[in-house]
Coordinates of C-alpha atoms in Angstrom, one line a residue:
M1 CA 64.4 37.9 -102.6
A2 CA 62.2 35.8 -104.8
K3 CA 62.8 32.1 -104.5
R4 CA 64.2 30.4 -107.7
P5 CA 62.1 27.5 -109.0
N6 CA 63.5 24.0 -108.6
K7 CA 63.7 21.6 -111.6
L8 CA 60.4 20.0 -110.9
E9 CA 58.7 23.4 -110.8
R10 CA 60.6 24.6 -113.8
R11 CA 59.6 21.5 -115.7
E12 CA 55.9 21.8 -114.7
A13 CA 56.0 25.5 -115.7
I14 CA 57.1 24.4 -119.3
L15 CA 54.4 21.8 -119.5
N16 CA 51.8 24.3 -118.5
A17 CA 53.2 26.9 -121.0
A18 CA 53.1 24.2 -123.7
I19 CA 49.4 23.7 -123.1
E20 CA 48.7 27.4 -123.8
V21 CA 51.0 27.7 -126.7
F22 CA 49.9 24.5 -128.6
A23 CA 46.3 25.3 -128.0
Q24 CA 46.7 29.0 -129.1
K25 CA 49.2 28.4 -132.0
G26 CA 48.5 24.9 -133.0
F27 CA 51.2 22.2 -132.6
H28 CA 52.6 22.6 -136.1
H29 CA 52.9 26.4 -135.9
A30 CA 54.2 26.6 -132.4
R31 CA 57.9 26.8 -131.8
V32 CA 60.0 25.7 -129.0
S33 CA 61.0 29.3 -128.4
D34 CA 57.3 30.2 -128.1
V35 CA 57.0 27.8 -125.2
A36 CA 60.3 29.0 -123.7
K37 CA 58.9 32.6 -123.7
A38 CA 55.6 31.7 -122.2
A39 CA 57.3 29.7 -119.5
Q40 CA 59.8 32.6 -118.9
V41 CA 63.0 30.4 -119.6
A42 CA 65.7 30.5 -122.0
D43 CA 65.2 28.6 -125.2
G44 CA 68.0 26.1 -124.5
T45 CA 66.3 25.3 -121.1
I46 CA 63.5 23.4 -122.8
Y47 CA 66.1 20.8 -124.2
L48 CA 67.3 20.2 -120.6
Y49 CA 64.0 18.4 -119.9
F50 CA 62.6 17.5 -123.4
K51 CA 64.4 16.2 -126.5
S52 CA 62.1 17.8 -129.0
K53 CA 58.8 19.6 -129.5
D54 CA 57.2 16.0 -130.0
D55 CA 58.8 14.8 -126.9
L56 CA 57.4 17.8 -125.1
L57 CA 53.9 17.1 -126.4
I58 CA 54.1 13.3 -125.6
S59 CA 55.5 14.1 -122.0
L60 CA 52.6 16.5 -121.5
F61 CA 50.1 14.0 -122.6
E62 CA 51.4 11.2 -120.4
E63 CA 51.6 13.3 -117.4
K64 CA 48.3 14.9 -117.7
M65 CA 46.6 11.7 -118.5
Q66 CA 48.3 9.9 -115.6
Q67 CA 46.6 12.6 -113.4
I68 CA 43.3 12.2 -115.0
V69 CA 43.4 8.4 -114.8
E70 CA 44.2 8.5 -111.1
S71 CA 41.4 11.0 -110.3
F72 CA 38.9 9.3 -112.4
R73 CA 39.7 5.9 -110.9
E74 CA 39.2 7.2 -107.3
A75 CA 35.8 8.8 -108.3
V76 CA 34.5 6.0 -110.3
C77 CA 35.4 3.2 -107.8
S78 CA 33.8 5.1 -105.1
E79 CA 30.3 4.0 -106.6
E80 CA 29.0 0.5 -106.0
L81 CA 26.7 -0.1 -108.9
A82 CA 28.3 -0.6 -112.3
R83 CA 25.6 1.8 -113.8
D84 CA 26.7 4.5 -111.4
R85 CA 30.3 3.8 -112.2
L86 CA 29.8 4.2 -115.8
K87 CA 27.7 7.3 -115.6
R88 CA 30.2 8.9 -113.3
F89 CA 32.9 8.2 -116.0
V90 CA 30.9 9.9 -118.6
E91 CA 30.2 12.9 -116.3
L92 CA 33.9 13.2 -115.5
H93 CA 35.2 13.0 -119.1
L94 CA 32.6 15.7 -120.4
N95 CA 33.0 17.9 -117.4
M96 CA 36.8 17.8 -117.8
T97 CA 36.4 19.1 -121.3
A98 CA 34.1 22.0 -120.2
D99 CA 36.1 22.9 -117.3
H100 CA 39.6 22.7 -118.9
P101 CA 39.1 23.5 -122.6
T102 CA 42.7 24.5 -123.3
L103 CA 44.0 21.1 -122.0
A104 CA 41.2 19.3 -123.7
E105 CA 42.1 20.9 -127.1
V106 CA 45.7 19.8 -126.8
L107 CA 44.7 16.3 -125.8
T108 CA 42.1 15.8 -128.5
V109 CA 43.2 18.1 -131.3
E110 CA 46.8 19.0 -131.2
L111 CA 48.0 15.6 -130.2
R112 CA 46.8 14.2 -133.5
Q113 CA 49.2 16.6 -135.3
S114 CA 52.3 14.7 -134.0
A115 CA 53.3 12.1 -136.5
K116 CA 55.6 10.7 -133.9
F117 CA 52.7 10.2 -131.5
M118 CA 50.3 8.8 -133.9
R119 CA 52.8 6.4 -135.6
E120 CA 55.4 5.5 -133.0
Y121 CA 54.2 6.1 -129.4
K122 CA 52.4 3.3 -127.4
A123 CA 50.7 5.8 -125.2
P124 CA 50.6 3.7 -122.0
Q125 CA 48.4 6.2 -120.1
F126 CA 45.7 6.2 -122.8
A127 CA 45.7 2.4 -122.5
A128 CA 45.2 2.9 -118.7
Y129 CA 42.3 5.3 -119.6
L130 CA 40.6 2.7 -121.8
N131 CA 41.4 -0.1 -119.3
L132 CA 39.5 1.8 -116.6
L133 CA 36.5 2.1 -118.9
G134 CA 36.8 -1.7 -119.7
E135 CA 37.1 -2.5 -116.0
V136 CA 33.8 -0.8 -115.4
I137 CA 32.1 -3.0 -118.0
T138 CA 33.8 -6.1 -116.7
Y139 CA 32.7 -5.1 -113.1
G140 CA 29.1 -4.9 -114.3
Q141 CA 29.3 -8.4 -116.0
E142 CA 30.7 -10.0 -112.8
R143 CA 27.7 -8.4 -110.8
G144 CA 25.1 -9.5 -113.4
E145 CA 24.3 -5.9 -114.4
I146 CA 25.8 -6.1 -117.8
D147 CA 25.2 -8.8 -120.4
R148 CA 28.2 -11.2 -120.7
A149 CA 27.8 -11.3 -124.3
V150 CA 29.2 -7.7 -124.5
D151 CA 32.8 -7.6 -125.4
P152 CA 34.5 -5.1 -123.0
S153 CA 37.3 -4.3 -125.4
V154 CA 34.9 -3.3 -128.1
A155 CA 32.3 -1.6 -125.8
R156 CA 35.0 0.6 -124.2
R157 CA 36.1 1.8 -127.6
I158 CA 32.6 2.5 -128.7
I159 CA 31.9 4.6 -125.5
F160 CA 35.2 6.4 -125.7
G161 CA 34.7 7.2 -129.4
A162 CA 31.6 8.9 -128.7
L163 CA 32.9 10.9 -125.8
D164 CA 36.0 11.9 -127.7
E165 CA 33.8 13.1 -130.7
L166 CA 31.8 15.2 -128.2
S167 CA 35.0 16.6 -126.7
L168 CA 36.4 17.3 -130.3
Y169 CA 33.2 19.1 -131.2
W170 CA 33.4 21.5 -128.1
V171 CA 37.1 22.3 -128.4
S172 CA 36.7 22.8 -132.1
A173 CA 33.8 25.1 -131.8
K174 CA 35.6 27.0 -129.1
R175 CA 32.8 26.2 -126.5
P176 CA 29.7 27.2 -128.6
A177 CA 27.2 29.5 -127.1
A178 CA 23.8 28.6 -126.0
G179 CA 21.8 27.1 -129.0
A180 CA 25.0 26.3 -130.9
G181 CA 25.4 22.8 -129.4
P182 CA 24.5 20.6 -126.5
H183 CA 25.4 21.8 -122.9
V184 CA 27.3 19.4 -120.7
E185 CA 24.3 18.3 -118.6
Q186 CA 22.4 17.5 -121.9
A187 CA 25.3 15.6 -123.4
V188 CA 25.8 13.6 -120.3
D189 CA 22.2 12.6 -120.1
T190 CA 22.0 11.7 -123.8
M191 CA 25.3 9.7 -123.6
W192 CA 24.0 7.9 -120.5
R193 CA 20.8 7.0 -122.2
F194 CA 22.6 5.3 -125.1
C195 CA 24.8 3.4 -122.5
S196 CA 21.9 2.4 -120.3
Q197 CA 19.9 1.2 -123.3
G198 CA 22.7 -0.7 -124.8
L199 CA 24.3 -2.2 -121.7
F200 CA 21.6 -2.1 -119.0
S201 CA 18.6 -3.0 -121.1
S202 CA 16.9 -4.7 -118.0
S203 CA 17.2 -1.7 -115.8
P204 CA 15.1 1.5 -115.9
L205 CA 16.6 4.8 -117.3
T206 CA 17.5 7.0 -114.3

């Protein structure tokens, strides 16, 4: 006899189904019933866990971003040099997009389709993501690796903006074939050169 999923397992199944449905149909065109069908639950079951389709999207974002921030922090902080921490952050972000294109599409494209998210939600986990990037810059300044004249709050936005644009390009192009756009390794190298020249001007490019 098959084991019935508990509440946490059912909630996780709904979130994972939402990722697939929102990426395939688009947030505006997707219905709660589509998510329920993909998760193999009754339509009403969705509302036992989430108030609305917007709430489902926001919950998806926050939970997945929390996992991402935790894994990024562990990997980034394992590096001693600030330049290695920043390069690791760039690699992690772009590889995440390449390795998990469906999730990346929801986080970079479909999330922007939610008026509630864009206008009302504070997105604490997105703030945590930006803060981690800012901490790397501050860490480099404390060690004398990065010019103290650099404003971490501005620099983190600039770096994230470039990373987000690359992610948006890849998911919008549906993982372009060779020759249609930069490969992950190429993008990491180019992005790192911009960071290195802008922040670590006294250090050689490696």
